[in-house]
Coordinates of C-alpha atoms in Angstrom, one line a residue:
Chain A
X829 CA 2.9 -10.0 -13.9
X830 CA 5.4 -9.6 -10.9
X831 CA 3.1 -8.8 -7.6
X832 CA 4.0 -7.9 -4.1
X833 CA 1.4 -8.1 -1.3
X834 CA 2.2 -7.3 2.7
X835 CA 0.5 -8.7 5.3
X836 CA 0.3 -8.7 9.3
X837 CA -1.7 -7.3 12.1
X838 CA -3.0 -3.9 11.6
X839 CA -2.6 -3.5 15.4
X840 CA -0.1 -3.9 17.6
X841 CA 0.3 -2.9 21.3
X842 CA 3.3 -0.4 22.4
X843 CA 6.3 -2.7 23.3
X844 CA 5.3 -5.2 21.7
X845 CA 6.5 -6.9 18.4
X846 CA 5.4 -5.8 14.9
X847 CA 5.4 -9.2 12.5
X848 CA 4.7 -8.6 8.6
X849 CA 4.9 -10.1 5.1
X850 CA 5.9 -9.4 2.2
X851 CA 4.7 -12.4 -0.7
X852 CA 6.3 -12.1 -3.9
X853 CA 4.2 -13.7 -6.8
X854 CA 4.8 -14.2 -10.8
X855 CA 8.7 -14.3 -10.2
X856 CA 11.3 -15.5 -7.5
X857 CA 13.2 -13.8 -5.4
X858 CA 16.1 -14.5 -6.1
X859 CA 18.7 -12.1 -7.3
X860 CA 16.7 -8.8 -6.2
X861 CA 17.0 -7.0 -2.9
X862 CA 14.3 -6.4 -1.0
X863 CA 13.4 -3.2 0.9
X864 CA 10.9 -2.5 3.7
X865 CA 9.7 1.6 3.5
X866 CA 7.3 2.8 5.7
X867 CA 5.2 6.3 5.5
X868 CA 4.0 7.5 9.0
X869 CA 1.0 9.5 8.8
X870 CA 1.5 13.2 7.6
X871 CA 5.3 12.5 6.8
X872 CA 7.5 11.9 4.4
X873 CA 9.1 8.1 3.1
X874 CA 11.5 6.1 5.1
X875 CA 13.7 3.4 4.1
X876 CA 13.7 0.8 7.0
X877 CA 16.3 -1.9 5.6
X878 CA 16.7 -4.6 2.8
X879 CA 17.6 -8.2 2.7
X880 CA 19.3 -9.8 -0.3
X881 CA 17.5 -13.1 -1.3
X882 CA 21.1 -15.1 0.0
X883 CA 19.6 -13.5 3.5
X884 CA 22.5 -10.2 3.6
X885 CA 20.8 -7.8 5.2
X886 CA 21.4 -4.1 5.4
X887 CA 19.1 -2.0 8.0
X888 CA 18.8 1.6 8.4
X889 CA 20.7 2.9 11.7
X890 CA 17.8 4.5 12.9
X891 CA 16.2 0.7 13.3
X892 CA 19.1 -1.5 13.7
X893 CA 18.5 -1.9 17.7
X894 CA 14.8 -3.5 16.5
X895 CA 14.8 -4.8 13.1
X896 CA 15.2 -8.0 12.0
X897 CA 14.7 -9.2 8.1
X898 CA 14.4 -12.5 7.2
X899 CA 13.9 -14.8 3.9
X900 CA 12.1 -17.9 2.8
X901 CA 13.0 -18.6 -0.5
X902 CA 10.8 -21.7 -0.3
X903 CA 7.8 -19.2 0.2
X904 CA 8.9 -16.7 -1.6
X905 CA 8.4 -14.6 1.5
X906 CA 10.2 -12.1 3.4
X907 CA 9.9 -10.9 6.2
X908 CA 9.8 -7.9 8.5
X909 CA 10.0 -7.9 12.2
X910 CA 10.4 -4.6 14.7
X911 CA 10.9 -5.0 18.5
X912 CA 9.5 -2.2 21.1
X913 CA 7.2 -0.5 19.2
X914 CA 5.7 2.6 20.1
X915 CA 3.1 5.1 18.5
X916 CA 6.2 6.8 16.4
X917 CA 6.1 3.2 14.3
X918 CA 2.6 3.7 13.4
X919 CA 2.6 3.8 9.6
X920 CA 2.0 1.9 6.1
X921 CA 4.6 -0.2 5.5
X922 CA 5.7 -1.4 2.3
X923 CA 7.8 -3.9 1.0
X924 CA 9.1 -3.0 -2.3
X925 CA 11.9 -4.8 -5.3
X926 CA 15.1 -2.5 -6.1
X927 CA 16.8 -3.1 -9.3
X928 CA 20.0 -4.6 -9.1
X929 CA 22.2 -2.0 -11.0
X930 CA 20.4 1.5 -10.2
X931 CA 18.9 1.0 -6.6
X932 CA 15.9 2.0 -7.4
X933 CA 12.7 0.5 -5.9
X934 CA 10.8 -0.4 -9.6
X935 CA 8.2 -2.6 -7.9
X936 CA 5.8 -2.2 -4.7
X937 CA 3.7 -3.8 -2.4
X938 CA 0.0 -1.8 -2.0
X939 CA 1.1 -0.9 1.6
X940 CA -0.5 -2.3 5.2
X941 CA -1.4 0.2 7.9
X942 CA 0.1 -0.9 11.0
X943 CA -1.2 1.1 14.0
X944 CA 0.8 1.2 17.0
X945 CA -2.0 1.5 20.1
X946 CA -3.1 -0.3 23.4
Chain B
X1452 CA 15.1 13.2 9.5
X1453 CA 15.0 13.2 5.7
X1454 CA 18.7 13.6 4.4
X1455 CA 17.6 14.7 1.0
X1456 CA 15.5 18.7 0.7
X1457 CA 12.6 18.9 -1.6
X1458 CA 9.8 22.0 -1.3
X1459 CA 6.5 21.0 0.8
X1460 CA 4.6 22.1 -2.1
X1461 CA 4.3 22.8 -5.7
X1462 CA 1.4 23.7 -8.0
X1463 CA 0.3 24.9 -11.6
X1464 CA -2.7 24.8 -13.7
X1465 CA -3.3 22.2 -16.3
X1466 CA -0.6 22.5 -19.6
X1467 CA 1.5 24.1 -17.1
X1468 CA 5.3 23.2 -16.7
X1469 CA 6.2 22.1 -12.5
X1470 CA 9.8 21.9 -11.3
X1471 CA 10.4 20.1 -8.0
X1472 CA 13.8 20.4 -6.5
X1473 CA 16.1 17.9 -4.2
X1474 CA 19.3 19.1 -2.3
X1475 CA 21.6 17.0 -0.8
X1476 CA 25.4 16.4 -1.0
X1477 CA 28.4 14.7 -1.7
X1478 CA 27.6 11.6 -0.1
X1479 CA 24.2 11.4 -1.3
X1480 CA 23.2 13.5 -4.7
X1481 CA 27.0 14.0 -5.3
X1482 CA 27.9 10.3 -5.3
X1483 CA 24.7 8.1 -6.2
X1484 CA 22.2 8.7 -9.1
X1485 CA 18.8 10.2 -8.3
X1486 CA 15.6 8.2 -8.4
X1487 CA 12.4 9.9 -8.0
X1488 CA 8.6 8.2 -7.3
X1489 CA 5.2 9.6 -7.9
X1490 CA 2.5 8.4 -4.6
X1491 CA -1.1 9.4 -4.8
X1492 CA -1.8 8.4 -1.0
X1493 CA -3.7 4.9 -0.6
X1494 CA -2.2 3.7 -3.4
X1495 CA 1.1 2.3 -4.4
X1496 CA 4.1 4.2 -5.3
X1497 CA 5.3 4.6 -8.7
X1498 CA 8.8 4.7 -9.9
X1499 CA 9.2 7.5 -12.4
X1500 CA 13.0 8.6 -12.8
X1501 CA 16.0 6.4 -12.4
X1502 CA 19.7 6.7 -13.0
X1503 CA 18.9 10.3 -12.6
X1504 CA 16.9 11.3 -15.6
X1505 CA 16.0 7.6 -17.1
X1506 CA 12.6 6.7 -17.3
X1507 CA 11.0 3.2 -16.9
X1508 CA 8.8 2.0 -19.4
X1509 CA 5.5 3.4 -19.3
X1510 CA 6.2 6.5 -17.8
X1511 CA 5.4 9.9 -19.9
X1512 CA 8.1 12.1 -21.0
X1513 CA 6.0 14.6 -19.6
X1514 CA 8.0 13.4 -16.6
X1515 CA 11.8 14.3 -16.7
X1516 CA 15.2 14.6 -14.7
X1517 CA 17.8 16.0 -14.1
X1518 CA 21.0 16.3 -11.9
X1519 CA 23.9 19.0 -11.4
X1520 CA 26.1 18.2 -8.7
X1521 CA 24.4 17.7 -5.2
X1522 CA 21.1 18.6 -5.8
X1523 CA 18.4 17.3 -8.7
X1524 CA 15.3 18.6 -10.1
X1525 CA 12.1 16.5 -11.7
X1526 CA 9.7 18.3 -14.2
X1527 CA 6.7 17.4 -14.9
X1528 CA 5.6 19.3 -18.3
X1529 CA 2.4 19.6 -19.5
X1530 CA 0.7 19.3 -15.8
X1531 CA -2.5 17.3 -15.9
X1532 CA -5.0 16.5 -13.2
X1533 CA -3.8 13.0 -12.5
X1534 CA -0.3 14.8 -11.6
X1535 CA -1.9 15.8 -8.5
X1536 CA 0.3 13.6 -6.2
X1537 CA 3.1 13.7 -3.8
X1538 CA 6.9 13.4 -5.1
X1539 CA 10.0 11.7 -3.2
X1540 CA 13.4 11.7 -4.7
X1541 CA 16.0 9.3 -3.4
X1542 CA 19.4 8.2 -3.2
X1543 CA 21.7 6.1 -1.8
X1544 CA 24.0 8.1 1.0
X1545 CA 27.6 6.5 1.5
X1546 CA 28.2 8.1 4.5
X1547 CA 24.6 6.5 6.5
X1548 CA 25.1 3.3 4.0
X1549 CA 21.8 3.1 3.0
X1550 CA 18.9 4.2 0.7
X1551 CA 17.7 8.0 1.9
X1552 CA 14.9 9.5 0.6
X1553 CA 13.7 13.2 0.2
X1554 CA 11.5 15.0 2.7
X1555 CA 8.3 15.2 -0.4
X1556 CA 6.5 17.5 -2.5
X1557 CA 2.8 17.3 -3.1
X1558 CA 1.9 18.7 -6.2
X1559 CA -1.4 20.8 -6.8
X1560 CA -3.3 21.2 -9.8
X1561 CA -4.8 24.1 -9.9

């Protein structure tokens, strides 16, 4: 039974750096990408980036200035980190597994709320 | 900005038969097959169409989908209470090389 489970701060401070999580358990991580989403408060889904388990990353334009993905394969960890937040970056984040051949996201995390405040 | 147009809302009373559309276009819809997910908020989202009108096990047929050209449609048949949800399509876009997603329907039993 494949789980995913995010964690970090649920509170950063505007300009500061946003650090979390994502712990894969009852399977490796290997040969899976792995995609950070986020859903701001009274909005819709967005797709932040992924990182392939050989560390390829791929990040959405709208973030590439701040976002940094990263793997630990000896953890079976990754990891996302976003530079400069501000109150627009308040949201639940999730981390979630997308199928190698349709690019669909089959498995998710339960979500953290990060809220972006001073 | 969501890249990907789906109705704010959608509703129908229990047995009832829901459509939910998704517009997009050739770089999107047009190109890419058409995944859809199920989220009841505070919980965790829930694949329910791939590979445009697939659906992973588990999943009622209730749920189905379907694709013509650049926009898709999911219908849920049958509509019970537990249907009461919000519901994203997605697809990769070639042009923004990455995963887009629609801009969500929630779905009201009535």
């Amino acid at each position: 039974h494949v789980q995913l489970q995010e964690s970090g701060p649920g509170l950063v401070k505007p300009s500061e750096t946003l650090s979390l999580t994502c712990t894969v358990s009852g399977d490796s991580i290997s040969s899976y990408y792995w995609n950070w989403i986020r859903l701001p408060p009274g909005k819709g889904l967005e797709w932040i980036g992924y990182i392939f388990h050989s560390g390829n990353t791929n990040y959405n334009a709208s973030f590439r200035s701040r976002v940094t993905m990263s793997v630990d394969s000896s953890k079976n960890q990754v990891s996302l980190k976003l530079t400069s937040v501000t109150a627009a970056d308040t949201a639940v984040y999730f981390c979630a597994r997308e199928m190698t051949v349709f690019g669909a996201f089959d498995l998710w995390g339960q979500g953290t709320l990060v809220t972006v405040s001073s | 900005q969501s890249v990907l147009t789906q109705p704010p809302s959608a509703s129908g009373t229990p047995g009832q038969r829901v459509t939910i559309s998704c517009s997009g276009s050739s770089s999107n819809i047009g190109s890419d097959t058409v995944k859809w997910y199920q989220h009841l908020p505070g919980t965790t989202p829930k694949l329910l169409v791939f590979n445009d009108n697939q659906r992973p096990s588990g999943v009622p047929d209730r749920f189905s989908g379907s694709k013509s050209g650049t926009s898709a449609s999911l219908a849920i048949s049958g509509l019970q209470s537990e249907d009461e949800a919000d519901y994203y399509c997605a697809a990769w876009d070639d042009s923004l090389n990455g995963h887009v997603f629609g801009t969500g329907t929630k779905v009201t039993v009535l």
